[in-house]
Coordinates of C-alpha atoms in Angstrom, one line a residue:
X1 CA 5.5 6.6 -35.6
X2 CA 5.1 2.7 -36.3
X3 CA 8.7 2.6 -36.6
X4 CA 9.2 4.1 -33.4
X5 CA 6.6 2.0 -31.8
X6 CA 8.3 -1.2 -33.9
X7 CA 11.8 0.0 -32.2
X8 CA 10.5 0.6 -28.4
X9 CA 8.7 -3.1 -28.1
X10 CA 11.5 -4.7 -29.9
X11 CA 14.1 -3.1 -27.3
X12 CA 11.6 -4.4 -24.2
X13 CA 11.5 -7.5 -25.5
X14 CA 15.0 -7.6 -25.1
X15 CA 15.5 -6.6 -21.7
X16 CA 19.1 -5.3 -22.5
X17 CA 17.8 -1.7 -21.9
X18 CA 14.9 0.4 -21.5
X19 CA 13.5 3.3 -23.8
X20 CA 11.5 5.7 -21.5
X21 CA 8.9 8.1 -23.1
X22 CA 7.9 11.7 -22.4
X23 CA 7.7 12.3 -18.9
X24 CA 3.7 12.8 -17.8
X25 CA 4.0 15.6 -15.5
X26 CA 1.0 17.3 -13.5
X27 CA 2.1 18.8 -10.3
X28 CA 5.2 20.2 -10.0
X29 CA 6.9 23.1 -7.9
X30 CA 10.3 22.4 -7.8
X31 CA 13.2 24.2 -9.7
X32 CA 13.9 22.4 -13.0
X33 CA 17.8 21.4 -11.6
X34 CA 16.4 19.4 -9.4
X35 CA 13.2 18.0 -11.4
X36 CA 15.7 17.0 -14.1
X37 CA 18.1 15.1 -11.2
X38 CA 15.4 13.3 -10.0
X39 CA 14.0 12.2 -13.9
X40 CA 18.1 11.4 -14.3
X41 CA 18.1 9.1 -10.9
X42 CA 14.6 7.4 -11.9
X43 CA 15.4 7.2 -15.4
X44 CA 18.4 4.9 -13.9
X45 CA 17.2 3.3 -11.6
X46 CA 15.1 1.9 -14.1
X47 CA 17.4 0.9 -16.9
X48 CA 19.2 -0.6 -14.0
X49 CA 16.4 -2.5 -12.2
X50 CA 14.8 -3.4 -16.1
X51 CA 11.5 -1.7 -15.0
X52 CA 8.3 -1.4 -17.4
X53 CA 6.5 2.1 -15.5
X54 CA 7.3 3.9 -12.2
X55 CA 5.5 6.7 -10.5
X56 CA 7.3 8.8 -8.1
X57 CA 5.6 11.9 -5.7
X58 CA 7.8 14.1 -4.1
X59 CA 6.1 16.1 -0.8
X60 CA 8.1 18.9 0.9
X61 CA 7.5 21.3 3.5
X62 CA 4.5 19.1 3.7
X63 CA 2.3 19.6 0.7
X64 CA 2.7 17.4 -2.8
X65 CA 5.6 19.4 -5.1
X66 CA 6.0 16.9 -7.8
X67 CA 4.5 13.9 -9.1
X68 CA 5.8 12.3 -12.2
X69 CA 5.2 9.1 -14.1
X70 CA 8.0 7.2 -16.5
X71 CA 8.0 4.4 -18.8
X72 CA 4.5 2.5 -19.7
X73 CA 1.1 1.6 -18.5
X74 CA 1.0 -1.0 -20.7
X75 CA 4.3 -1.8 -22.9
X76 CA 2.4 -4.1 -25.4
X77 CA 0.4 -1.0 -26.6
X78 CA 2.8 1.5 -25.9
X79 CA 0.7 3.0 -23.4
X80 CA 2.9 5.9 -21.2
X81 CA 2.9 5.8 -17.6
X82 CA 1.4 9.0 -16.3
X83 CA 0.3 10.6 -13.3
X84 CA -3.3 9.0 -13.8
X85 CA -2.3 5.9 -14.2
X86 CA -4.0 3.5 -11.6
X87 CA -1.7 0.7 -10.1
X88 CA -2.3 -1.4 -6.6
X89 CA -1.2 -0.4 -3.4
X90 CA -0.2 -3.8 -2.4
X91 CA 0.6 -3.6 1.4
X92 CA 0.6 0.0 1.7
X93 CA -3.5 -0.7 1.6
X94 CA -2.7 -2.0 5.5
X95 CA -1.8 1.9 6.3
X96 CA -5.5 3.1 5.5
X97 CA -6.9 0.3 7.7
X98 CA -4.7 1.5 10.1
X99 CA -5.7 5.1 10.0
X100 CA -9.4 4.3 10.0
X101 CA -9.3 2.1 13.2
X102 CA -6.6 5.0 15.1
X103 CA -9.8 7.3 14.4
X104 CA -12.4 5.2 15.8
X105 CA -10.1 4.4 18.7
X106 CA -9.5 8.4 19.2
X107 CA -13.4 9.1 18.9
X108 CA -13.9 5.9 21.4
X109 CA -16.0 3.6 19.1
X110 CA -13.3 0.8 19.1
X111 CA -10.7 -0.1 22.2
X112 CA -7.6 -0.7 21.1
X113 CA -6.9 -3.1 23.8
X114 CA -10.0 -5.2 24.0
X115 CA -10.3 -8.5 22.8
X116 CA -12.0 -8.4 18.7
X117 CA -14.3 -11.2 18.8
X118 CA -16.3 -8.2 21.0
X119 CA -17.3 -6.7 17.5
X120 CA -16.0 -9.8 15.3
X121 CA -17.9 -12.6 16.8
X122 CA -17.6 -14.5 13.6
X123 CA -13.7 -15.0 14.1
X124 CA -13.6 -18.4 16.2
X125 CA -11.9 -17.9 19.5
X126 CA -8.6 -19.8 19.5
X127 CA -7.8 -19.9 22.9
X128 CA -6.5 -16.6 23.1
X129 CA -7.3 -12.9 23.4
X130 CA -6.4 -11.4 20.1
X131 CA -6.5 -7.2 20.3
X132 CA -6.4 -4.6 17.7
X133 CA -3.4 -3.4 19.1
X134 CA -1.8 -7.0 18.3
X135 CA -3.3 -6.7 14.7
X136 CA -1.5 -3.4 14.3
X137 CA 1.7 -4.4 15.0
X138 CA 1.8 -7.8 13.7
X139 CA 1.7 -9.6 17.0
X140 CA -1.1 -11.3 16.9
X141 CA -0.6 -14.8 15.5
X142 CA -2.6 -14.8 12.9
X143 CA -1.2 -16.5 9.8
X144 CA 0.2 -15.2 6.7
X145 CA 0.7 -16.8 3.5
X146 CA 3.5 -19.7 4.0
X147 CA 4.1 -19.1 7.8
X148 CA 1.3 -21.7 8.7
X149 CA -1.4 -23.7 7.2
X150 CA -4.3 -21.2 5.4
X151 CA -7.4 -23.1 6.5
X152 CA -10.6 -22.0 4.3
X153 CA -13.7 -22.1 5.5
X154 CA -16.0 -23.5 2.7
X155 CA -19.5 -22.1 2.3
X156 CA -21.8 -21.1 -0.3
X157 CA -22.4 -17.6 -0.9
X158 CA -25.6 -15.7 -2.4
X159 CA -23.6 -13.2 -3.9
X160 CA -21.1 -13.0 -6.8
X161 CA -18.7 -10.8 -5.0
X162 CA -19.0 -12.3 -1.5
X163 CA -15.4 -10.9 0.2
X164 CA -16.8 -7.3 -1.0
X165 CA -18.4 -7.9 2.9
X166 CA -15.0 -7.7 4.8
X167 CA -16.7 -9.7 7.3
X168 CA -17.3 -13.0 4.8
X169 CA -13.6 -12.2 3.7
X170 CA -12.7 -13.9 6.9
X171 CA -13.7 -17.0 5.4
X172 CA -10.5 -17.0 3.7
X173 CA -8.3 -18.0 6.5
X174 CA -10.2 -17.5 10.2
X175 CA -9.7 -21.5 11.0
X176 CA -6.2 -21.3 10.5
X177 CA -4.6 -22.3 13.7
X178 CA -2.2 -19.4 15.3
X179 CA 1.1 -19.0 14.1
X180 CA 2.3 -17.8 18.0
X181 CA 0.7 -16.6 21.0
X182 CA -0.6 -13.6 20.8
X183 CA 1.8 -10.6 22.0
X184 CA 5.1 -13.2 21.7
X185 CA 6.7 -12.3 18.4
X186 CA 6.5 -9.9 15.5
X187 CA 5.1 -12.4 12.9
X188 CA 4.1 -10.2 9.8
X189 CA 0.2 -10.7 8.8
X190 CA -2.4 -9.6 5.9
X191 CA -4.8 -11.9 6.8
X192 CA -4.7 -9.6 9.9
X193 CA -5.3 -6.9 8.2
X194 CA -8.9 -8.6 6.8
X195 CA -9.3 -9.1 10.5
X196 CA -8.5 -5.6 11.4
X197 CA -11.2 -4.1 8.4
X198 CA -14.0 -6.4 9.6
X199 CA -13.1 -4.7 13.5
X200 CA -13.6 -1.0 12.1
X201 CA -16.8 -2.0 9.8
X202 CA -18.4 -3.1 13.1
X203 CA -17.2 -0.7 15.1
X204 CA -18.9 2.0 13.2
X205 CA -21.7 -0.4 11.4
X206 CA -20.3 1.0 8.1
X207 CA -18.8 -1.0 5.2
X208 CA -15.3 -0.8 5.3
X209 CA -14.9 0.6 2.1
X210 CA -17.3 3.6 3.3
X211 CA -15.0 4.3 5.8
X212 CA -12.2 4.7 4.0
X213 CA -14.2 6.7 1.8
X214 CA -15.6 9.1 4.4
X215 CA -12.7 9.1 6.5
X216 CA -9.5 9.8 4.4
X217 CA -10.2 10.0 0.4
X218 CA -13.0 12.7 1.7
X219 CA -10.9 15.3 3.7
X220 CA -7.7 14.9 2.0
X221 CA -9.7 15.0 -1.6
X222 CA -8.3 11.5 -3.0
X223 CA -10.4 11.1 -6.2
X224 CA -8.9 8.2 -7.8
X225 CA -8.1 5.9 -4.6
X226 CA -10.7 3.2 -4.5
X227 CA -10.8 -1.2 -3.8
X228 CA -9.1 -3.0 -7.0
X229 CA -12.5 -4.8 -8.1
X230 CA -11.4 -6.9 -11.1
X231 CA -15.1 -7.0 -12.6
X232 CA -15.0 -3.2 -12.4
X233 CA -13.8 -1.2 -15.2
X234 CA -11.3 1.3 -14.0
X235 CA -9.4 3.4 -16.8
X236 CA -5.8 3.5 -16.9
X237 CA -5.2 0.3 -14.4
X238 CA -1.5 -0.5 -15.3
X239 CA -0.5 -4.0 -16.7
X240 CA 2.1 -6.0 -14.2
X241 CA 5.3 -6.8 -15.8
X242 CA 7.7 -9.7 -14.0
X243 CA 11.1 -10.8 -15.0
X244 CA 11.5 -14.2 -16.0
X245 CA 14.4 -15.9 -16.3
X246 CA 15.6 -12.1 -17.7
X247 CA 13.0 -11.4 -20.1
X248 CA 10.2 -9.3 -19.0
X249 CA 6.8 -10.7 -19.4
X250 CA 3.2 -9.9 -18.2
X251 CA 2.0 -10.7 -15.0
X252 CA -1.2 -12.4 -13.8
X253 CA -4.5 -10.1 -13.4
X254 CA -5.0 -12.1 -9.9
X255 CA -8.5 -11.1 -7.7
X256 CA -7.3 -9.3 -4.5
X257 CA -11.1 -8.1 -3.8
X258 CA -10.8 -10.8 -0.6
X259 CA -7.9 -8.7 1.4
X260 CA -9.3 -5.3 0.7
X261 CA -7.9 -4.2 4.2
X262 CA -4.1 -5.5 3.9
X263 CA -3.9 -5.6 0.1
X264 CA -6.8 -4.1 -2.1
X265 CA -6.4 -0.7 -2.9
X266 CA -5.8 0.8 -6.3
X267 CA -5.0 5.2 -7.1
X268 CA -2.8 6.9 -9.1
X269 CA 0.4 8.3 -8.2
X270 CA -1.3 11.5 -7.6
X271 CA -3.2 10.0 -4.5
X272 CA -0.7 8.3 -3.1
X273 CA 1.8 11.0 -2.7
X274 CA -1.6 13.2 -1.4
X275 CA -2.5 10.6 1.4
X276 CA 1.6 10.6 2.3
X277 CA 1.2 14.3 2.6
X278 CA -1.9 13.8 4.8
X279 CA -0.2 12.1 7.5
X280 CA 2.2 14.9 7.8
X281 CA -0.2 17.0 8.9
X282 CA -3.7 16.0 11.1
X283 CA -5.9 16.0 8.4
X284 CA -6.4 12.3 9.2
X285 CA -4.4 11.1 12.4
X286 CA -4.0 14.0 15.2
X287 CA -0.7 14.4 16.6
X288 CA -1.8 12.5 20.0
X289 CA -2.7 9.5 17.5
X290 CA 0.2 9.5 15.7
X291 CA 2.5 9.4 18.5
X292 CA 0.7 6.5 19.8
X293 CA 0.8 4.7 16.2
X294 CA 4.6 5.9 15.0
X295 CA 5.9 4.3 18.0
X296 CA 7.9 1.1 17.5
X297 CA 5.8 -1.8 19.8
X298 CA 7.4 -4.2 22.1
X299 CA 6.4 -8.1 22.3
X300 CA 5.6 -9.1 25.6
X301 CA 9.3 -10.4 26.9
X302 CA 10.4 -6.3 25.6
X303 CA 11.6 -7.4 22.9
X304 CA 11.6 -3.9 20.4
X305 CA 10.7 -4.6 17.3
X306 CA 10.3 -1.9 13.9
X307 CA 6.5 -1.9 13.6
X308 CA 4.1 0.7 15.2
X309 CA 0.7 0.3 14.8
X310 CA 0.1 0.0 11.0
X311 CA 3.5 1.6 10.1
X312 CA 7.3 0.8 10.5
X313 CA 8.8 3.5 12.3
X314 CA 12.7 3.9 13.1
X315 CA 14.5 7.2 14.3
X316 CA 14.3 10.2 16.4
X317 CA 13.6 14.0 15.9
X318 CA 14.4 15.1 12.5
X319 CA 15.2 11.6 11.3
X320 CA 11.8 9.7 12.8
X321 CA 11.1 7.8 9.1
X322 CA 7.7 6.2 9.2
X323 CA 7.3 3.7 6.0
X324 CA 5.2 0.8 4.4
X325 CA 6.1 -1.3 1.6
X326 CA 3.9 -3.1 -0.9
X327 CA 4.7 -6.1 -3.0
X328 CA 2.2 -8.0 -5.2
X329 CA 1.6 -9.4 -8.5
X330 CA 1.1 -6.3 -10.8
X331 CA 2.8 -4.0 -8.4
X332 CA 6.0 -2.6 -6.0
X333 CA 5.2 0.1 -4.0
X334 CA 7.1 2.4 -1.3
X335 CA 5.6 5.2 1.1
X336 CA 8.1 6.7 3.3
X337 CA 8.4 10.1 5.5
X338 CA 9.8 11.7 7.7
X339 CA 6.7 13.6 9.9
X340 CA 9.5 16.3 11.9
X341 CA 10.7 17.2 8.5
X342 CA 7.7 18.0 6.5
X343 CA 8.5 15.5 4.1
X344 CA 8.5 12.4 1.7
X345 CA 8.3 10.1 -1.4
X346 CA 6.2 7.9 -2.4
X347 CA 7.0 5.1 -5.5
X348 CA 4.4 3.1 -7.4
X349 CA 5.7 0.5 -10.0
X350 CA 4.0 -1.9 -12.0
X351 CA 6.9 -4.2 -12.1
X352 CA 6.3 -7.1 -9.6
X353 CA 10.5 -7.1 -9.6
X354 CA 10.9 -3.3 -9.0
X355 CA 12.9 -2.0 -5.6
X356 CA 11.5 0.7 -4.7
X357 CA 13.8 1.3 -2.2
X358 CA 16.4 2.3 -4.2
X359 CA 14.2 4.5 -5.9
X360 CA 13.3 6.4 -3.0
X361 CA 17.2 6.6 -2.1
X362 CA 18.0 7.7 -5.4
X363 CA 14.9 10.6 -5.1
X364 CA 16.2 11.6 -1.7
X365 CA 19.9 11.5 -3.3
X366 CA 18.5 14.0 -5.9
X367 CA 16.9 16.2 -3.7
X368 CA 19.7 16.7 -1.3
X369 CA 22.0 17.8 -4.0
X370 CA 23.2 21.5 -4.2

C-alpha cells in the first residue's frame, strides 16, 4: 500500500498524467453501459484537463440518478474524492440568493422593481435607483472585482466574524462608485449579489443564511449545503489544486465568509445535483416564477442579453438550457439544465483550472450514446 501511495503522489507531482482511484459511488440508477461511458468521459476529461478531484451528478426524468466522485479530496494524503466530499460553490452560490428573493417576491414581502435602499438603507444612494430586478440580471452597476475601483468602508467591528451579518458585508464595497447606469449594460457583479442577500434578510427580518436554510436546504432535504466558514470545522472540505507554470500545486484556503450571497456556499456533490433537480420541479420556484426568472432580460435600449434573473438562460422548448458557472480559488463548478426535458448535470471540481464545461459536454456526450 505505501508503494502504491509512493507511486500515485510521485505521478501528480509530475503532471504528465493522472492516476484516478476507486470511483465513490452512492446514488446510482442508470444501466452500467452508460455509468461506465460517463466514468470513461470524466476519467478523460481529467487526464486531459490535469485535474486533482471532480464530482459529477446526473438528474433525469427529473430526480438525481447518479452521483459520482473521481480522483482526490486531498492528493497530498491520498484522500479519494467521494460523493461527501465538501467543495465551494463559487458563483453558483448567486442561484440560491436568487431563488430566495423569487420567493419573497412571489409571497409579496420584496418588490422586484422597487428601489433597495427601501429595505437596505445602509447602501449609500448613488444617484440612481438600483432594483432587485437590476441585481438579478447584472444590470445594476455595481462593481465587480477589476471592473472599477472596490472602495472599503473602514470601521471597527465588535465581532470576530463581522460579514457573517450580510448587511455589514456591504462594507466591503458599498462606496464604490457605479460601474454604469443602472439598467444600461450587462456588467457581471458579486458584490451584487452581497447586495441582493442583505435585500432578502430584510425583507423577511431573517438572517440570510436562515433563509436559505428554511427555504431550500429544508424542502428539497439538502443536509450538507451550508456558508464556507473557514473557522468552522467542516469534514471532508476538499483541498484546491491550481496549475502553475504545469505543475499542480495547492491553492490558497482564502475567507469567502464576506460574499456569502454571490460566492459562499460549500455541499457535497450529492446536494448540488439535489438543488439542480429542485428547480426542475416547484419544490422551490413555481412555474409562474421561473418563467419570470429563466427569461433572458433586456437593458434599457433592448439590448438582449443571456442572463435571467439569477440564471443564464438560452433556448426554447426542449432545448431552454438554464446554467451558472462558478470559478474560485479552491473550486470550478458547473450547474446546467434543461427544465422542458427533465434534466441535468451538475460538476464540482476542486481544481481552480478545471472546465467544467467540457465536462458537462462530455457527460451529456455519454448519455446520448446508444
Amino acid at each position: 500500500m505505501s508503494r502504491f501511495t509512493s507511486t500515485l503522489l510521485m505521478v501528480f507531482a509530475s503532471c504528465v498524467s493522472l492516476v484516478i482511484p476507486a470511483i465513490a459511488e452512492e446514488i446510482i440508477s442508470v444501466s452500467d453501459s452508460v455509468a461506465n461511458r460517463i466514468d470513461r468521459s470524466v476519467h478523460a476529461q481529467m487526464e486531459q484537463q490535469k485535474l486533482v478531484g471532480v464530482c459529477v451528478g446526473v438528474i433525469r426524468n427529473g430526480r438525481v440518478v447518479l452521483t459520482r466522485g473521481y480522483g482526490f479530496e486531498d492528493r497530498e494524503t491520498s484522500i479519494p474524492m467521494t460523493t461527501d466530499s465538501m467543495i465551494r460553490w463559487a458563483s453558483i452560490s448567486k442561484t440560491l440568493t436568487a431563488v430566495v428573493v423569487g420567493q419573497l417576491a412571489a409571497e409579496g414581502k420584496l418588490n422586484l422593481n422597487e428601489d433597495v435602499r427601501r429595505l437596505v438603507p445602509e447602501f449609500p444612494d448613488h444617484g440612481a435607483v438600483i432594483t432587485a430586478r437590476d441585481l438579478l440580471c447584472h444590470q445594476g452597476g455595481i462593481v465587480h472585482y477589476s471592473n472599477g475601483p472596490v472602495v472599503r468602508t473602514p470601521r471597527q467591528y465588535d465581532t470576530a466574524h463581522p460579514f457573517m451579518d450580510v448587511v455589514l458585508a456591504l462594507d466591503t464595497f458599498k462606496d464604490s462608485p457605479l460601474v454604469n447606469r443602472p439598467r444600461e449594460k450587462y456588467s457581471y457583479s458579486t458584490h451584487a449579489y452581497i447586495l441582493l442577500s442583505a435585500v432578502a434578510q430584510r425583507a423577511e427580518s431573517k438572517p440570510f443564511a436562515d433563509l436559505v436554510r428554511q427555504r431550500i436546504c429544508r424542502p428539497l432535504k439538502l443536509t450538507s449545503l451550508r456558508p464556507d466558514y473557514q473557522w468552522e470545522n467542516i469534514p471532508h472540505r476538499a483541498v484546491g489544486y491550481r496549475l502553475n507554470g504545469g505543475r499542480i500545486e495547492r491553492s490558497s484556503d482564502t475567507d469567502v465568509s464576506w460574499k456569502l450571497g454571490g460566492g459562499g456556499y460549500i455541499s457535497n456533490i450529492n446536494d448540488l445535483a439535489g438543488f439542480a433537480a429542485g428547480l426542475i420541479d416547484e419544490s422551490v420556484l413555481s412555474n409562474r416564477s421561473k418563467s419570470v426568472m429563466w427569461k433572458p432580460q433586456e437593458t434599457s435600449d433592448g439590448k438582449l442579453t443571456s442572463a435571467g434573473l439569477g440564471f443564464f438562460v438560452d433556448g426554447k422548448g426542449t432545448q431552454l438550457r438554464v446554467a451558472h458557472n462558478g470559478s474560485q480559488e479552491k473550486a470550478k463548478t458547473r450547474l446546467v439544465i434543461y427544465p422542458n426535458r427533465r434534466d441535468g448535470v451538475v460538476v464540482m471540481s476542486n481544481s481552480e483550472n478545471a472546465d467544467p464545461g467540457r465536462i458537462t459536454t462530455a457527460i451529456y456526450q455519454a448519455l446520448s450514446q446508444p
